[in-house]
Amino acid sequence: GAGVSQSPRYKVAKRGQDVALRCDPISGHVSLFWYQQALGQGPEFLTYFQNEAQLDKSGLPSDRFFAERPEGSVSTLKIQRTQQEDSAVYLCASGGTTDTQYFGPGTRLTVL
Amino acid sequence: TQLLEQSPQFLSIQEGENLTVYCNSSSVFSSLQWYRQEPGEGPVLLVTVVTGGEVKKLKRLTFQFGDARKDSSLHITAAQPGDTGLYLCAGVPQKDSNYQLIWGAGTKLIIKP
């Protein structure tokens, strides 16, 4: 498709499990962002890629969170040893040459 | 800290009424964007305003960027049930990086038929 896609759409994990969330950006988009969104709140910035380079990871809440974009296209957000406070919707957005960011539908993560 | 404060946080009105949502900050922004988000979906961009005092219209939606580029408003005329959703403003701070958006917490709008 022409938009940003994310998978899985829903993920339930037991506390302590590792999870991997995938983002397929719009083809040709250089910028890629990951956000965390709590229910009824605005997105919170996690990390930013320009092509394969991770230029900003200041929003990652702990060293259990890791993101990569090895070939400058698909990106994976990995959360190790998940905790209940990690439960949220994880949004991916990609962008071209302007400020505009195009969002995927998100992955809703529930940690039990 | 560069914050974008949105008000009201929640608004429930009858179909056909008018409403205004506000997005305010003490900081100057290079640009400001409005998004609408529906449950289970990511935010969808409605408009980007760049110039102080700029007014943009999108059908029944009117967006205004403050003269000082510190605030913005979204006005909806004759609201329809299809306007229901979470409205988010986000801005690019003038003096900071040109990629990281600062987000408001959103206004949850419900239009009752």
JSON list of C-alpha atoms in Angstrom, two decimals:
[
{"chain": "A", "resi": 1, "resn": "GLY", "atom": "CA", "xyz": [0.00, 0.00, 0.00]},
{"chain": "A", "resi": 2, "resn": "ALA", "atom": "CA", "xyz": [0.90, 3.67, -0.17]},
{"chain": "A", "resi": 3, "resn": "GLY", "atom": "CA", "xyz": [0.77, 4.41, 3.54]},
{"chain": "A", "resi": 4, "resn": "VAL", "atom": "CA", "xyz": [2.77, 3.51, 6.63]},
{"chain": "A", "resi": 5, "resn": "SER", "atom": "CA", "xyz": [2.03, 0.02, 7.88]},
{"chain": "A", "resi": 6, "resn": "GLN", "atom": "CA", "xyz": [2.75, -1.48, 11.27]},
{"chain": "A", "resi": 7, "resn": "SER", "atom": "CA", "xyz": [2.64, -5.01, 12.57]},
{"chain": "A", "resi": 8, "resn": "PRO", "atom": "CA", "xyz": [1.34, -6.57, 14.62]},
{"chain": "A", "resi": 9, "resn": "ARG", "atom": "CA", "xyz": [-1.66, -4.34, 15.23]},
{"chain": "A", "resi": 10, "resn": "TYR", "atom": "CA", "xyz": [-2.16, -5.86, 18.66]},
{"chain": "A", "resi": 11, "resn": "LYS", "atom": "CA", "xyz": [0.32, -7.60, 20.90]},
{"chain": "A", "resi": 12, "resn": "VAL", "atom": "CA", "xyz": [-0.25, -9.13, 24.31]},
{"chain": "A", "resi": 13, "resn": "ALA", "atom": "CA", "xyz": [2.88, -10.04, 26.25]},
{"chain": "A", "resi": 14, "resn": "LYS", "atom": "CA", "xyz": [3.52, -11.47, 29.66]},
{"chain": "A", "resi": 15, "resn": "ARG", "atom": "CA", "xyz": [5.67, -9.36, 31.92]},
{"chain": "A", "resi": 16, "resn": "GLY", "atom": "CA", "xyz": [9.30, -10.13, 31.23]},
{"chain": "A", "resi": 17, "resn": "GLN", "atom": "CA", "xyz": [8.84, -11.18, 27.62]},
{"chain": "A", "resi": 18, "resn": "ASP", "atom": "CA", "xyz": [10.65, -9.50, 24.74]},
{"chain": "A", "resi": 19, "resn": "VAL", "atom": "CA", "xyz": [8.58, -7.98, 21.91]},
{"chain": "A", "resi": 20, "resn": "ALA", "atom": "CA", "xyz": [9.43, -6.67, 18.45]},
{"chain": "A", "resi": 21, "resn": "LEU", "atom": "CA", "xyz": [7.25, -4.15, 16.65]},
{"chain": "A", "resi": 22, "resn": "ARG", "atom": "CA", "xyz": [7.66, -3.56, 12.93]},
{"chain": "A", "resi": 23, "resn": "CYS", "atom": "CA", "xyz": [7.17, -0.43, 10.84]},
{"chain": "A", "resi": 24, "resn": "ASP", "atom": "CA", "xyz": [7.08, -0.25, 7.05]},
{"chain": "A", "resi": 25, "resn": "PRO", "atom": "CA", "xyz": [7.38, 3.43, 6.09]},
{"chain": "A", "resi": 26, "resn": "ILE", "atom": "CA", "xyz": [6.22, 5.07, 2.90]},
{"chain": "A", "resi": 27, "resn": "SER", "atom": "CA", "xyz": [8.64, 4.14, 0.14]},
{"chain": "A", "resi": 28, "resn": "GLY", "atom": "CA", "xyz": [11.35, 6.74, -0.31]},
{"chain": "A", "resi": 29, "resn": "HIS", "atom": "CA", "xyz": [10.75, 8.50, 2.99]},
{"chain": "A", "resi": 30, "resn": "VAL", "atom": "CA", "xyz": [14.03, 9.39, 4.64]},
{"chain": "A", "resi": 31, "resn": "SER", "atom": "CA", "xyz": [12.73, 10.18, 8.12]},
{"chain": "A", "resi": 32, "resn": "LEU", "atom": "CA", "xyz": [11.22, 7.66, 10.47]},
{"chain": "A", "resi": 33, "resn": "PHE", "atom": "CA", "xyz": [9.89, 8.29, 13.95]},
{"chain": "A", "resi": 34, "resn": "TRP", "atom": "CA", "xyz": [8.67, 6.10, 16.77]},
{"chain": "A", "resi": 35, "resn": "TYR", "atom": "CA", "xyz": [6.21, 7.42, 19.33]},
{"chain": "A", "resi": 36, "resn": "GLN", "atom": "CA", "xyz": [4.52, 6.02, 22.41]},
{"chain": "A", "resi": 37, "resn": "GLN", "atom": "CA", "xyz": [0.93, 7.08, 23.03]},
{"chain": "A", "resi": 38, "resn": "ALA", "atom": "CA", "xyz": [-1.02, 6.57, 26.21]},
{"chain": "A", "resi": 39, "resn": "LEU", "atom": "CA", "xyz": [-4.80, 6.41, 26.03]},
{"chain": "A", "resi": 40, "resn": "GLY", "atom": "CA", "xyz": [-6.32, 9.82, 25.37]},
{"chain": "A", "resi": 41, "resn": "GLN", "atom": "CA", "xyz": [-2.94, 11.55, 25.23]},
{"chain": "A", "resi": 42, "resn": "GLY", "atom": "CA", "xyz": [-0.76, 12.95, 22.51]},
{"chain": "A", "resi": 43, "resn": "PRO", "atom": "CA", "xyz": [2.15, 10.92, 21.14]},
{"chain": "A", "resi": 44, "resn": "GLU", "atom": "CA", "xyz": [5.43, 10.99, 23.07]},
{"chain": "A", "resi": 45, "resn": "PHE", "atom": "CA", "xyz": [8.61, 10.98, 20.99]},
{"chain": "A", "resi": 46, "resn": "LEU", "atom": "CA", "xyz": [10.82, 7.92, 21.33]},
{"chain": "A", "resi": 47, "resn": "THR", "atom": "CA", "xyz": [13.40, 7.98, 18.56]},
{"chain": "A", "resi": 48, "resn": "TYR", "atom": "CA", "xyz": [14.21, 9.36, 15.10]},
{"chain": "A", "resi": 49, "resn": "PHE", "atom": "CA", "xyz": [16.02, 7.89, 12.09]},
{"chain": "A", "resi": 50, "resn": "GLN", "atom": "CA", "xyz": [17.31, 9.60, 9.01]},
{"chain": "A", "resi": 51, "resn": "ASN", "atom": "CA", "xyz": [17.82, 6.76, 6.57]},
{"chain": "A", "resi": 52, "resn": "GLU", "atom": "CA", "xyz": [19.65, 4.09, 8.56]},
{"chain": "A", "resi": 53, "resn": "ALA", "atom": "CA", "xyz": [21.16, 6.50, 11.07]},
{"chain": "A", "resi": 54, "resn": "GLN", "atom": "CA", "xyz": [19.51, 6.83, 14.45]},
{"chain": "A", "resi": 55, "resn": "LEU", "atom": "CA", "xyz": [20.00, 10.55, 15.05]},
{"chain": "A", "resi": 56, "resn": "ASP", "atom": "CA", "xyz": [18.00, 10.91, 18.24]},
{"chain": "A", "resi": 57, "resn": "LYS", "atom": "CA", "xyz": [17.05, 8.31, 20.81]},
{"chain": "A", "resi": 58, "resn": "SER", "atom": "CA", "xyz": [16.52, 10.70, 23.67]},
{"chain": "A", "resi": 59, "resn": "GLY", "atom": "CA", "xyz": [12.91, 9.66, 24.14]},
{"chain": "A", "resi": 60, "resn": "LEU", "atom": "CA", "xyz": [13.53, 5.99, 24.75]},
{"chain": "A", "resi": 61, "resn": "PRO", "atom": "CA", "xyz": [12.41, 5.46, 28.35]},
{"chain": "A", "resi": 62, "resn": "SER", "atom": "CA", "xyz": [15.02, 2.89, 29.34]},
{"chain": "A", "resi": 63, "resn": "ASP", "atom": "CA", "xyz": [17.78, 0.70, 27.98]},
{"chain": "A", "resi": 64, "resn": "ARG", "atom": "CA", "xyz": [15.19, -2.02, 27.54]},
{"chain": "A", "resi": 65, "resn": "PHE", "atom": "CA", "xyz": [14.02, -0.15, 24.45]},
{"chain": "A", "resi": 66, "resn": "PHE", "atom": "CA", "xyz": [16.00, -0.52, 21.25]},
{"chain": "A", "resi": 67, "resn": "ALA", "atom": "CA", "xyz": [15.23, 0.56, 17.70]},
{"chain": "A", "resi": 68, "resn": "GLU", "atom": "CA", "xyz": [16.93, -0.15, 14.42]},
{"chain": "A", "resi": 69, "resn": "ARG", "atom": "CA", "xyz": [16.54, 0.60, 10.73]},
{"chain": "A", "resi": 70, "resn": "PRO", "atom": "CA", "xyz": [19.45, -1.29, 9.20]},
{"chain": "A", "resi": 71, "resn": "GLU", "atom": "CA", "xyz": [18.73, -0.65, 5.51]},
{"chain": "A", "resi": 72, "resn": "GLY", "atom": "CA", "xyz": [17.06, 2.72, 5.84]},
{"chain": "A", "resi": 73, "resn": "SER", "atom": "CA", "xyz": [13.59, 1.37, 5.19]},
{"chain": "A", "resi": 74, "resn": "VAL", "atom": "CA", "xyz": [11.82, -1.02, 7.56]},
{"chain": "A", "resi": 75, "resn": "SER", "atom": "CA", "xyz": [12.31, -0.30, 11.24]},
{"chain": "A", "resi": 76, "resn": "THR", "atom": "CA", "xyz": [11.91, -2.47, 14.31]},
{"chain": "A", "resi": 77, "resn": "LEU", "atom": "CA", "xyz": [11.29, -1.30, 17.85]},
{"chain": "A", "resi": 78, "resn": "LYS", "atom": "CA", "xyz": [12.30, -3.92, 20.37]},
{"chain": "A", "resi": 79, "resn": "ILE", "atom": "CA", "xyz": [11.35, -3.92, 24.01]},
{"chain": "A", "resi": 80, "resn": "GLN", "atom": "CA", "xyz": [13.16, -6.33, 26.26]},
{"chain": "A", "resi": 81, "resn": "ARG", "atom": "CA", "xyz": [11.82, -7.68, 29.54]},
{"chain": "A", "resi": 82, "resn": "THR", "atom": "CA", "xyz": [8.50, -5.90, 29.11]},
{"chain": "A", "resi": 83, "resn": "GLN", "atom": "CA", "xyz": [6.89, -4.25, 32.13]},
{"chain": "A", "resi": 84, "resn": "GLN", "atom": "CA", "xyz": [3.27, -3.28, 32.70]},
{"chain": "A", "resi": 85, "resn": "GLU", "atom": "CA", "xyz": [4.11, 0.39, 32.27]},
{"chain": "A", "resi": 86, "resn": "ASP", "atom": "CA", "xyz": [5.19, -0.37, 28.71]},
{"chain": "A", "resi": 87, "resn": "SER", "atom": "CA", "xyz": [1.53, -0.95, 27.80]},
{"chain": "A", "resi": 88, "resn": "ALA", "atom": "CA", "xyz": [0.63, 1.69, 25.23]},
{"chain": "A", "resi": 89, "resn": "VAL", "atom": "CA", "xyz": [0.09, 2.26, 21.55]},
{"chain": "A", "resi": 90, "resn": "TYR", "atom": "CA", "xyz": [3.36, 2.49, 19.63]},
{"chain": "A", "resi": 91, "resn": "LEU", "atom": "CA", "xyz": [3.11, 4.69, 16.56]},
{"chain": "A", "resi": 92, "resn": "CYS", "atom": "CA", "xyz": [5.49, 4.88, 13.66]},
{"chain": "A", "resi": 93, "resn": "ALA", "atom": "CA", "xyz": [5.60, 7.86, 11.30]},
{"chain": "A", "resi": 94, "resn": "SER", "atom": "CA", "xyz": [7.64, 8.56, 8.20]},
{"chain": "A", "resi": 95, "resn": "GLY", "atom": "CA", "xyz": [8.38, 11.79, 6.43]},
{"chain": "A", "resi": 96, "resn": "GLY", "atom": "CA", "xyz": [9.94, 13.18, 3.30]},
{"chain": "A", "resi": 97, "resn": "THR", "atom": "CA", "xyz": [11.45, 16.60, 2.78]},
{"chain": "A", "resi": 98, "resn": "THR", "atom": "CA", "xyz": [8.93, 18.62, 4.77]},
{"chain": "A", "resi": 99, "resn": "ASP", "atom": "CA", "xyz": [7.87, 18.67, 8.42]},
{"chain": "A", "resi": 100, "resn": "THR", "atom": "CA", "xyz": [4.85, 16.52, 7.60]},
{"chain": "A", "resi": 101, "resn": "GLN", "atom": "CA", "xyz": [4.81, 13.12, 9.25]},
{"chain": "A", "resi": 102, "resn": "TYR", "atom": "CA", "xyz": [2.58, 10.32, 8.03]},
{"chain": "A", "resi": 103, "resn": "PHE", "atom": "CA", "xyz": [1.48, 7.91, 10.70]},
{"chain": "A", "resi": 104, "resn": "GLY", "atom": "CA", "xyz": [0.80, 4.22, 10.68]},
{"chain": "A", "resi": 105, "resn": "PRO", "atom": "CA", "xyz": [-2.16, 2.72, 12.56]},
{"chain": "A", "resi": 106, "resn": "GLY", "atom": "CA", "xyz": [-0.04, 1.82, 15.55]},
{"chain": "A", "resi": 107, "resn": "THR", "atom": "CA", "xyz": [0.60, -1.34, 17.55]},
{"chain": "A", "resi": 108, "resn": "ARG", "atom": "CA", "xyz": [-1.35, -1.65, 20.77]},
{"chain": "A", "resi": 109, "resn": "LEU", "atom": "CA", "xyz": [0.87, -3.42, 23.30]},
{"chain": "A", "resi": 110, "resn": "THR", "atom": "CA", "xyz": [-0.66, -4.86, 26.44]},
{"chain": "A", "resi": 111, "resn": "VAL", "atom": "CA", "xyz": [1.68, -6.29, 29.07]},
{"chain": "A", "resi": 112, "resn": "LEU", "atom": "CA", "xyz": [0.01, -8.55, 31.58]},
{"chain": "B", "resi": 1, "resn": "THR", "atom": "CA", "xyz": [10.30, 23.18, 28.53]},
{"chain": "B", "resi": 2, "resn": "GLN", "atom": "CA", "xyz": [8.38, 23.76, 25.35]},
{"chain": "B", "resi": 3, "resn": "LEU", "atom": "CA", "xyz": [4.80, 22.76, 25.90]},
{"chain": "B", "resi": 4, "resn": "LEU", "atom": "CA", "xyz": [1.74, 22.95, 23.77]},
{"chain": "B", "resi": 5, "resn": "GLU", "atom": "CA", "xyz": [-1.39, 23.23, 25.86]},
{"chain": "B", "resi": 6, "resn": "GLN", "atom": "CA", "xyz": [-4.67, 22.30, 24.28]},
{"chain": "B", "resi": 7, "resn": "SER", "atom": "CA", "xyz": [-8.07, 23.35, 25.53]},
{"chain": "B", "resi": 8, "resn": "PRO", "atom": "CA", "xyz": [-10.59, 22.14, 26.19]},
{"chain": "B", "resi": 9, "resn": "GLN", "atom": "CA", "xyz": [-9.41, 18.62, 26.93]},
{"chain": "B", "resi": 10, "resn": "PHE", "atom": "CA", "xyz": [-12.88, 17.25, 26.24]},
{"chain": "B", "resi": 11, "resn": "LEU", "atom": "CA", "xyz": [-15.89, 18.66, 24.39]},
{"chain": "B", "resi": 12, "resn": "SER", "atom": "CA", "xyz": [-19.25, 17.09, 23.73]},
{"chain": "B", "resi": 13, "resn": "ILE", "atom": "CA", "xyz": [-21.76, 19.10, 21.68]},
{"chain": "B", "resi": 14, "resn": "GLN", "atom": "CA", "xyz": [-24.83, 18.62, 19.53]},
{"chain": "B", "resi": 15, "resn": "GLU", "atom": "CA", "xyz": [-24.70, 18.27, 15.78]},
{"chain": "B", "resi": 16, "resn": "GLY", "atom": "CA", "xyz": [-24.93, 21.65, 14.08]},
{"chain": "B", "resi": 17, "resn": "GLU", "atom": "CA", "xyz": [-23.18, 23.65, 16.80]},
{"chain": "B", "resi": 18, "resn": "ASN", "atom": "CA", "xyz": [-19.95, 25.56, 16.31]},
{"chain": "B", "resi": 19, "resn": "LEU", "atom": "CA", "xyz": [-16.82, 25.02, 18.38]},
{"chain": "B", "resi": 20, "resn": "THR", "atom": "CA", "xyz": [-13.26, 26.24, 18.78]},
{"chain": "B", "resi": 21, "resn": "VAL", "atom": "CA", "xyz": [-10.26, 24.31, 20.05]},
{"chain": "B", "resi": 22, "resn": "TYR", "atom": "CA", "xyz": [-7.14, 26.12, 21.20]},
{"chain": "B", "resi": 23, "resn": "CYS", "atom": "CA", "xyz": [-3.46, 25.26, 21.19]},
{"chain": "B", "resi": 24, "resn": "ASN", "atom": "CA", "xyz": [-1.24, 27.60, 23.20]},
{"chain": "B", "resi": 25, "resn": "SER", "atom": "CA", "xyz": [2.42, 27.91, 24.08]},
{"chain": "B", "resi": 26, "resn": "SER", "atom": "CA", "xyz": [4.91, 30.40, 25.46]},
{"chain": "B", "resi": 27, "resn": "SER", "atom": "CA", "xyz": [7.37, 29.32, 22.76]},
{"chain": "B", "resi": 28, "resn": "VAL", "atom": "CA", "xyz": [7.59, 30.29, 19.13]},
{"chain": "B", "resi": 29, "resn": "PHE", "atom": "CA", "xyz": [7.08, 27.61, 16.51]},
{"chain": "B", "resi": 30, "resn": "SER", "atom": "CA", "xyz": [8.34, 27.47, 12.94]},
{"chain": "B", "resi": 31, "resn": "SER", "atom": "CA", "xyz": [5.21, 25.62, 11.96]},
{"chain": "B", "resi": 32, "resn": "LEU", "atom": "CA", "xyz": [2.23, 24.08, 13.62]},
{"chain": "B", "resi": 33, "resn": "GLN", "atom": "CA", "xyz": [0.18, 21.14, 12.51]},
{"chain": "B", "resi": 34, "resn": "TRP", "atom": "CA", "xyz": [-3.28, 19.86, 13.37]},
{"chain": "B", "resi": 35, "resn": "TYR", "atom": "CA", "xyz": [-4.08, 16.17, 13.30]},
{"chain": "B", "resi": 36, "resn": "ARG", "atom": "CA", "xyz": [-7.23, 14.17, 13.86]},
{"chain": "B", "resi": 37, "resn": "GLN", "atom": "CA", "xyz": [-7.03, 10.70, 15.32]},
{"chain": "B", "resi": 38, "resn": "GLU", "atom": "CA", "xyz": [-9.79, 8.13, 15.45]},
{"chain": "B", "resi": 39, "resn": "PRO", "atom": "CA", "xyz": [-9.79, 5.12, 17.79]},
{"chain": "B", "resi": 40, "resn": "GLY", "atom": "CA", "xyz": [-7.43, 2.40, 16.63]},
{"chain": "B", "resi": 41, "resn": "GLU", "atom": "CA", "xyz": [-5.77, 4.58, 14.04]},
{"chain": "B", "resi": 42, "resn": "GLY", "atom": "CA", "xyz": [-2.76, 6.83, 13.83]},
{"chain": "B", "resi": 43, "resn": "PRO", "atom": "CA", "xyz": [-3.09, 10.63, 13.65]},
{"chain": "B", "resi": 44, "resn": "VAL", "atom": "CA", "xyz": [-4.00, 12.00, 10.23]},
{"chain": "B", "resi": 45, "resn": "LEU", "atom": "CA", "xyz": [-2.66, 15.39, 9.22]},
{"chain": "B", "resi": 46, "resn": "LEU", "atom": "CA", "xyz": [-5.35, 18.03, 8.60]},
{"chain": "B", "resi": 47, "resn": "VAL", "atom": "CA", "xyz": [-3.27, 21.15, 7.99]},
{"chain": "B", "resi": 48, "resn": "THR", "atom": "CA", "xyz": [0.10, 22.80, 8.47]},
{"chain": "B", "resi": 49, "resn": "VAL", "atom": "CA", "xyz": [0.35, 26.54, 9.22]},
{"chain": "B", "resi": 50, "resn": "VAL", "atom": "CA", "xyz": [3.63, 28.33, 8.81]},
{"chain": "B", "resi": 51, "resn": "THR", "atom": "CA", "xyz": [3.11, 32.08, 8.64]},
{"chain": "B", "resi": 52, "resn": "GLY", "atom": "CA", "xyz": [2.06, 34.21, 11.62]},
{"chain": "B", "resi": 53, "resn": "GLY", "atom": "CA", "xyz": [-1.57, 35.25, 11.20]},
{"chain": "B", "resi": 54, "resn": "GLU", "atom": "CA", "xyz": [-2.17, 32.60, 8.57]},
{"chain": "B", "resi": 55, "resn": "VAL", "atom": "CA", "xyz": [-5.71, 31.29, 8.17]},
{"chain": "B", "resi": 56, "resn": "LYS", "atom": "CA", "xyz": [-6.46, 28.05, 6.34]},
{"chain": "B", "resi": 57, "resn": "LYS", "atom": "CA", "xyz": [-9.85, 26.56, 5.63]},
{"chain": "B", "resi": 58, "resn": "LEU", "atom": "CA", "xyz": [-10.67, 22.93, 5.06]},
{"chain": "B", "resi": 59, "resn": "LYS", "atom": "CA", "xyz": [-14.39, 22.70, 4.32]},
{"chain": "B", "resi": 60, "resn": "ARG", "atom": "CA", "xyz": [-16.08, 23.48, 7.67]},
{"chain": "B", "resi": 61, "resn": "LEU", "atom": "CA", "xyz": [-12.76, 23.64, 9.53]},
{"chain": "B", "resi": 62, "resn": "THR", "atom": "CA", "xyz": [-10.87, 26.92, 9.91]},
{"chain": "B", "resi": 63, "resn": "PHE", "atom": "CA", "xyz": [-7.32, 26.94, 11.26]},
{"chain": "B", "resi": 64, "resn": "GLN", "atom": "CA", "xyz": [-5.51, 30.04, 12.43]},
{"chain": "B", "resi": 65, "resn": "PHE", "atom": "CA", "xyz": [-1.88, 30.55, 13.42]},
{"chain": "B", "resi": 66, "resn": "GLY", "atom": "CA", "xyz": [-1.30, 33.36, 15.91]},
{"chain": "B", "resi": 67, "resn": "ASP", "atom": "CA", "xyz": [0.57, 36.46, 14.79]},
{"chain": "B", "resi": 68, "resn": "ALA", "atom": "CA", "xyz": [3.46, 35.63, 17.13]},
{"chain": "B", "resi": 69, "resn": "ARG", "atom": "CA", "xyz": [3.43, 31.96, 16.07]},
{"chain": "B", "resi": 70, "resn": "LYS", "atom": "CA", "xyz": [2.90, 30.85, 19.65]},
{"chain": "B", "resi": 71, "resn": "ASP", "atom": "CA", "xyz": [-0.68, 29.68, 19.40]},
{"chain": "B", "resi": 72, "resn": "SER", "atom": "CA", "xyz": [-3.26, 28.29, 17.05]},
{"chain": "B", "resi": 73, "resn": "SER", "atom": "CA", "xyz": [-6.96, 27.62, 16.92]},
{"chain": "B", "resi": 74, "resn": "LEU", "atom": "CA", "xyz": [-9.25, 25.23, 15.12]},
{"chain": "B", "resi": 75, "resn": "HIS", "atom": "CA", "xyz": [-12.84, 26.32, 14.53]},
{"chain": "B", "resi": 76, "resn": "ILE", "atom": "CA", "xyz": [-15.48, 23.91, 13.30]},
{"chain": "B", "resi": 77, "resn": "THR", "atom": "CA", "xyz": [-18.70, 25.28, 11.88]},
{"chain": "B", "resi": 78, "resn": "ALA", "atom": "CA", "xyz": [-21.90, 23.25, 12.02]},
{"chain": "B", "resi": 79, "resn": "ALA", "atom": "CA", "xyz": [-20.23, 20.21, 13.55]},
{"chain": "B", "resi": 80, "resn": "GLN", "atom": "CA", "xyz": [-21.18, 16.78, 12.23]},
{"chain": "B", "resi": 81, "resn": "PRO", "atom": "CA", "xyz": [-20.98, 13.38, 13.95]},
{"chain": "B", "resi": 82, "resn": "GLY", "atom": "CA", "xyz": [-18.19, 12.51, 11.51]},
{"chain": "B", "resi": 83, "resn": "ASP", "atom": "CA", "xyz": [-16.07, 15.22, 13.14]},
{"chain": "B", "resi": 84, "resn": "THR", "atom": "CA", "xyz": [-15.84, 13.12, 16.30]},
{"chain": "B", "resi": 85, "resn": "GLY", "atom": "CA", "xyz": [-12.27, 12.26, 17.22]},
{"chain": "B", "resi": 86, "resn": "LEU", "atom": "CA", "xyz": [-9.14, 13.31, 19.06]},
{"chain": "B", "resi": 87, "resn": "TYR", "atom": "CA", "xyz": [-7.73, 16.57, 17.71]},
{"chain": "B", "resi": 88, "resn": "LEU", "atom": "CA", "xyz": [-4.02, 17.04, 18.25]},
{"chain": "B", "resi": 89, "resn": "CYS", "atom": "CA", "xyz": [-1.81, 20.03, 17.60]},
{"chain": "B", "resi": 90, "resn": "ALA", "atom": "CA", "xyz": [1.92, 19.61, 17.10]},
{"chain": "B", "resi": 91, "resn": "GLY", "atom": "CA", "xyz": [4.63, 22.13, 16.37]},
{"chain": "B", "resi": 92, "resn": "VAL", "atom": "CA", "xyz": [8.24, 22.42, 15.30]},
{"chain": "B", "resi": 93, "resn": "PRO", "atom": "CA", "xyz": [10.03, 24.71, 17.78]},
{"chain": "B", "resi": 94, "resn": "GLN", "atom": "CA", "xyz": [11.75, 27.60, 16.07]},
{"chain": "B", "resi": 95, "resn": "LYS", "atom": "CA", "xyz": [15.13, 27.27, 17.70]},
{"chain": "B", "resi": 96, "resn": "ASP", "atom": "CA", "xyz": [15.36, 23.53, 18.00]},
{"chain": "B", "resi": 97, "resn": "SER", "atom": "CA", "xyz": [15.88, 20.73, 15.55]},
{"chain": "B", "resi": 98, "resn": "ASN", "atom": "CA", "xyz": [13.77, 20.82, 12.46]},
{"chain": "B", "resi": 99, "resn": "TYR", "atom": "CA", "xyz": [12.29, 17.40, 12.87]},
{"chain": "B", "resi": 100, "resn": "GLN", "atom": "CA", "xyz": [11.05, 16.76, 16.36]},
{"chain": "B", "resi": 101, "resn": "LEU", "atom": "CA", "xyz": [7.44, 17.70, 16.88]},
{"chain": "B", "resi": 102, "resn": "ILE", "atom": "CA", "xyz": [6.18, 18.96, 20.22]},
{"chain": "B", "resi": 103, "resn": "TRP", "atom": "CA", "xyz": [2.70, 17.58, 20.81]},
{"chain": "B", "resi": 104, "resn": "GLY", "atom": "CA", "xyz": [-0.31, 18.80, 22.70]},
{"chain": "B", "resi": 105, "resn": "ALA", "atom": "CA", "xyz": [-2.28, 16.33, 24.78]},
{"chain": "B", "resi": 106, "resn": "GLY", "atom": "CA", "xyz": [-5.28, 16.56, 22.48]},
{"chain": "B", "resi": 107, "resn": "THR", "atom": "CA", "xyz": [-8.92, 17.58, 22.57]},
{"chain": "B", "resi": 108, "resn": "LYS", "atom": "CA", "xyz": [-11.40, 14.74, 22.57]},
{"chain": "B", "resi": 109, "resn": "LEU", "atom": "CA", "xyz": [-14.41, 15.89, 20.57]},
{"chain": "B", "resi": 110, "resn": "ILE", "atom": "CA", "xyz": [-17.76, 14.13, 20.51]},
{"chain": "B", "resi": 111, "resn": "ILE", "atom": "CA", "xyz": [-20.53, 15.34, 18.23]},
{"chain": "B", "resi": 112, "resn": "LYS", "atom": "CA", "xyz": [-23.91, 13.94, 19.18]},
{"chain": "B", "resi": 113, "resn": "PRO", "atom": "CA", "xyz": [-26.51, 13.43, 16.43]}
]
